[in-house]
Amino acid sequence: MRTPLVAANWKMHMPVAPAVKLVGEMKAALRDLRGVEVVICPPATALAAVGQALAGTPYLLGGQTMHWEPQGAYTGEVSAPMLVDVGCRAVLLGHSERRLYFGETDEAVGRKVRAAFAHGLVPIVCVGESLEERQAGSADGVIARQVRAAVQGVAPQEFPRLVIAYEPVWAIGTGQTATGTEANRVAGLIRRLLADSGAAGAAEIRILYGGSVKPDNIREFLEQPEIDGALVGGASLDARAFAAIVRAAAEAGR
Ligand code: PGA
């Protein structure tokens, strides 16, 4: 049985002081709830402080992006060893905002996934189609391309640690969500693609849904057999809302 996972993507929000305050509120709201994995992905400037605030809890620290090289002349970037250095255990890779605004290609995402594994980070790889792609009937093809590129060259024994987040771009920050049934269908497609890509343990890989997840819609996704949790943006900036989502995931895992 796959342990549910809920990841918080704070995006470009939260200077250090409010970030630490939010972690304090989340800790109080969750009280070391078990049976669910929680990953908090603050902006790079708050990683160290949030990592300290999470010390002693079961919740993991994650980066929002990284470069594939371990070091070098890449102004503005952070590397996998640097994320590990401040206490990260996971990293979001290939978020649609990175793909759209920062030109992150499928090939770059693949390099980053391999680098994350090489440095012991759990890659949480985001895939998803745009509205135009969905309307054109090419959603499945886009997802297949993104998934195949992301896992190219990943060793079979690494696959069980991989996490994939299906985030339809048109559902991110819009208040619109995919239906539970459709998200489940796409998650099933992703799992088959992973098995075809050499993941002997494809059944162990966690697949999350993301895109306007809130406390009042999370159950629709958690009750789907192929969906193992959520990647949460906006609602993760509110301790009570995020805690309600995490609690629902813990209940779903029982
Ligand atoms: P949202 O963002 O929950 O605000 O839609 C999700 C994401 O971008 O990961």
Coordinates of C-alpha atoms and ligand atoms in Angstrom, one line a residue:
M1 CA 0.0 0.0 0.0
R2 CA 1.3 3.4 -0.9
T3 CA 1.6 6.0 1.9
P4 CA -0.3 9.1 0.9
L5 CA 1.8 12.2 0.3
V6 CA 0.8 15.9 0.4
A7 CA 3.2 18.5 -0.8
A8 CA 2.9 22.3 -0.2
N9 CA 4.2 24.5 -2.9
W10 CA 4.5 28.0 -1.5
K11 CA 5.8 29.4 -4.8
M12 CA 7.2 32.9 -4.6
H13 CA 5.4 33.7 -1.3
M14 CA 6.6 33.8 2.3
P15 CA 9.6 35.8 3.5
V16 CA 11.4 34.2 6.4
A17 CA 9.4 35.5 9.4
P18 CA 5.9 34.7 8.0
A19 CA 7.3 31.3 6.7
V20 CA 8.4 30.3 10.2
K21 CA 5.2 31.5 11.7
L22 CA 3.2 29.4 9.1
V23 CA 5.2 26.3 10.0
G24 CA 4.5 26.9 13.7
E25 CA 0.8 27.1 12.9
M26 CA 0.9 23.9 10.7
K27 CA 2.7 22.0 13.4
A28 CA 0.1 23.0 15.9
A29 CA -2.7 22.1 13.5
L30 CA -1.2 18.7 12.6
R31 CA 0.5 17.6 15.8
D32 CA 2.8 15.1 14.1
L33 CA 0.0 13.4 12.4
R34 CA 1.1 9.9 11.1
G35 CA 0.2 7.8 8.2
V36 CA 0.9 10.6 5.6
E37 CA 4.0 12.1 4.3
V38 CA 4.2 15.9 4.2
V39 CA 6.7 17.9 2.1
I40 CA 6.9 21.7 2.5
C41 CA 8.5 23.5 -0.4
P42 CA 9.2 27.1 0.6
P43 CA 11.1 29.7 -1.6
A44 CA 14.9 29.2 -1.6
T45 CA 15.4 32.1 0.8
A46 CA 13.3 30.5 3.5
L47 CA 14.6 26.9 3.1
A48 CA 17.1 27.0 5.9
A49 CA 14.8 28.7 8.4
V50 CA 11.8 26.5 7.5
G51 CA 14.1 23.4 7.8
Q52 CA 15.1 24.5 11.3
A53 CA 11.4 25.0 12.2
L54 CA 10.6 21.5 10.9
A55 CA 13.4 19.9 12.9
G56 CA 12.0 17.1 15.2
T57 CA 8.8 16.8 13.1
P58 CA 8.1 14.0 10.5
Y59 CA 7.6 16.7 7.8
L60 CA 10.1 17.0 5.0
L61 CA 11.7 20.0 3.5
G62 CA 11.7 20.4 -0.3
G63 CA 13.0 22.8 -2.9
Q64 CA 10.8 24.2 -5.7
T65 CA 13.4 23.7 -8.4
M66 CA 17.1 23.1 -8.9
H67 CA 19.8 23.0 -11.5
W68 CA 21.1 19.6 -12.7
E69 CA 24.8 20.4 -12.3
P70 CA 26.2 20.1 -8.7
Q71 CA 27.9 23.5 -8.9
G72 CA 29.2 26.0 -11.5
A73 CA 28.7 29.3 -13.3
Y74 CA 24.9 29.3 -13.3
T75 CA 24.0 32.6 -11.8
G76 CA 20.8 32.5 -9.7
E77 CA 20.5 28.7 -9.6
V78 CA 20.8 26.3 -6.7
S79 CA 22.0 22.7 -7.0
A80 CA 20.9 19.4 -5.5
P81 CA 23.8 19.3 -3.1
M82 CA 22.9 22.8 -2.0
L83 CA 19.3 21.7 -1.3
V84 CA 20.6 18.7 0.6
D85 CA 23.0 21.0 2.5
V86 CA 20.0 23.0 4.0
G87 CA 18.1 19.9 4.9
C88 CA 16.0 19.2 1.8
R89 CA 14.8 15.6 1.2
A90 CA 12.7 16.3 -1.9
V91 CA 12.5 18.8 -4.8
L92 CA 9.7 19.8 -7.1
L93 CA 10.8 19.5 -10.7
G94 CA 9.2 20.6 -14.0
H95 CA 6.4 22.6 -12.5
S96 CA 4.3 24.1 -15.3
E97 CA 5.3 27.6 -14.1
R98 CA 9.0 26.6 -14.6
R99 CA 8.2 25.2 -18.0
L100 CA 6.1 28.1 -19.1
Y101 CA 7.9 31.2 -17.7
F102 CA 11.5 29.9 -17.5
G103 CA 11.7 27.7 -20.6
E104 CA 12.3 24.5 -18.8
T105 CA 12.2 21.7 -21.4
D106 CA 11.3 18.1 -21.1
E107 CA 15.0 17.3 -21.6
A108 CA 16.1 19.6 -18.7
V109 CA 13.5 18.1 -16.4
G110 CA 15.0 14.6 -17.2
R111 CA 18.5 15.8 -16.3
K112 CA 17.2 17.3 -13.1
V113 CA 15.4 14.1 -12.1
R114 CA 18.6 12.1 -12.7
A115 CA 20.6 14.7 -10.6
A116 CA 18.0 14.6 -7.8
F117 CA 18.3 10.8 -7.6
A118 CA 22.1 11.0 -7.7
H119 CA 22.1 13.3 -4.6
G120 CA 19.4 11.4 -2.7
L121 CA 16.5 13.8 -3.2
V122 CA 13.0 12.6 -3.9
P123 CA 12.0 14.2 -7.2
I124 CA 8.3 15.3 -7.3
V125 CA 7.9 15.7 -11.1
C126 CA 5.0 17.8 -12.3
V127 CA 3.3 17.0 -15.6
G128 CA 0.1 18.3 -17.2
E129 CA -1.5 19.6 -20.3
S130 CA -2.6 23.2 -21.0
L131 CA -6.2 24.1 -21.8
E132 CA -5.4 24.3 -25.6
E133 CA -3.8 20.9 -25.5
R134 CA -6.8 19.4 -23.7
Q135 CA -9.2 21.1 -26.2
A136 CA -7.2 19.8 -29.1
G137 CA -7.4 16.3 -27.7
S138 CA -3.7 16.0 -27.2
A139 CA -3.6 15.9 -23.4
D140 CA -2.6 12.2 -23.2
G141 CA 0.2 12.7 -25.8
V142 CA 1.6 15.7 -23.9
I143 CA 1.6 13.8 -20.7
A144 CA 3.3 10.7 -22.3
R145 CA 6.0 13.0 -23.7
Q146 CA 6.6 14.7 -20.4
V147 CA 6.7 11.5 -18.4
R148 CA 9.0 9.6 -20.8
A149 CA 11.5 12.5 -20.9
A150 CA 11.4 12.9 -17.1
V151 CA 12.3 9.3 -16.3
Q152 CA 14.7 8.7 -19.2
G153 CA 17.9 7.1 -17.8
V154 CA 16.5 6.6 -14.3
A155 CA 17.7 3.3 -12.9
P156 CA 15.0 0.7 -12.3
Q157 CA 15.8 0.5 -8.5
E158 CA 15.3 4.3 -8.2
F159 CA 11.7 4.3 -9.5
P160 CA 9.9 3.5 -6.3
R161 CA 11.1 6.8 -4.7
L162 CA 9.8 8.8 -7.6
V163 CA 6.7 11.0 -7.2
I164 CA 4.7 12.3 -10.1
A165 CA 2.2 15.1 -9.7
Y166 CA -0.5 15.4 -12.4
E167 CA -1.3 19.1 -12.6
P168 CA -3.5 20.2 -15.5
V169 CA -2.2 23.7 -16.2
W170 CA -5.7 25.0 -16.6
A171 CA -6.5 23.9 -13.0
I172 CA -3.6 25.7 -11.3
G173 CA -4.7 28.7 -9.3
T174 CA -7.9 29.0 -11.2
G175 CA -10.4 27.4 -8.8
Q176 CA -11.2 24.8 -11.6
T177 CA -10.3 21.2 -11.0
A178 CA -10.2 18.1 -13.1
T179 CA -13.0 15.7 -12.1
G180 CA -11.8 12.9 -9.8
T181 CA -12.6 10.4 -12.5
E182 CA -10.6 12.1 -15.1
A183 CA -7.6 12.7 -12.8
N184 CA -7.8 9.0 -11.9
R185 CA -7.8 8.1 -15.6
V186 CA -4.7 10.3 -16.2
A187 CA -2.9 8.9 -13.1
G188 CA -3.5 5.4 -14.4
L189 CA -2.1 6.4 -17.8
I190 CA 1.0 7.8 -16.0
R191 CA 1.4 4.6 -14.1
R192 CA 1.3 2.5 -17.3
L193 CA 3.8 4.9 -18.9
L194 CA 6.1 4.4 -15.9
A195 CA 5.8 0.6 -16.2
D196 CA 6.6 0.8 -19.9
S197 CA 9.6 3.0 -19.1
G198 CA 11.2 0.2 -17.1
A199 CA 9.7 0.8 -13.6
A200 CA 9.3 -2.7 -12.3
G201 CA 7.9 -1.1 -9.2
A202 CA 5.5 1.2 -11.0
A203 CA 2.7 0.1 -8.5
E204 CA 4.8 1.7 -5.7
I205 CA 5.2 5.1 -7.2
R206 CA 3.0 7.8 -5.7
I207 CA 1.0 9.9 -8.1
L208 CA -0.5 13.1 -6.8
Y209 CA -3.2 15.4 -8.2
G210 CA -2.6 19.1 -8.2
G211 CA -4.5 22.2 -9.3
S212 CA -6.9 24.2 -7.0
V213 CA -6.9 21.5 -4.3
K214 CA -8.9 22.7 -1.3
P215 CA -10.2 21.1 1.9
D216 CA -13.6 20.8 0.3
N217 CA -12.5 19.0 -2.9
I218 CA -9.6 16.9 -1.8
R219 CA -11.7 13.8 -1.0
E220 CA -12.9 13.5 -4.5
F221 CA -9.3 12.9 -5.5
L222 CA -8.2 10.8 -2.6
E223 CA -11.0 8.3 -3.1
Q224 CA -9.6 7.5 -6.6
P225 CA -7.5 4.3 -6.6
E226 CA -4.6 5.7 -8.7
I227 CA -4.3 9.0 -6.7
D228 CA -2.0 9.0 -3.7
G229 CA -2.2 12.6 -2.5
A230 CA -1.9 16.2 -3.6
L231 CA 0.4 19.0 -4.6
V232 CA -1.2 22.1 -3.0
G233 CA -0.4 25.7 -4.0
G234 CA -2.7 28.4 -2.7
A235 CA -4.3 26.4 0.0
S236 CA -0.9 25.5 1.5
L237 CA -0.4 29.1 2.5
D238 CA -3.2 28.7 5.1
A239 CA -2.3 26.5 8.0
R240 CA -5.9 25.4 8.7
A241 CA -6.7 24.6 5.1
F242 CA -3.5 22.8 4.6
A243 CA -3.9 20.8 7.8
A244 CA -7.4 19.8 6.7
I245 CA -6.1 18.5 3.4
V246 CA -3.3 16.5 5.1
R247 CA -5.7 15.1 7.6
A248 CA -8.0 13.9 4.8
A249 CA -5.0 12.2 3.1
A250 CA -4.0 10.5 6.4
E251 CA -7.6 9.2 6.7
A252 CA -7.7 8.0 3.1
G253 CA -4.5 6.0 3.7
R254 CA -6.0 4.0 6.6
Ligands
PGA1 P1 -2.9 25.7 -6.7 O1 -1.4 25.4 -7.3 O2 -3.2 24.7 -5.6 O3 -2.8 27.1 -6.2 O4 -3.8 25.6 -7.9 C1 -0.9 24.1 -7.4 C2 0.5 24.1 -7.9 O5 0.8 24.9 -8.8 O6 1.3 23.2 -7.6

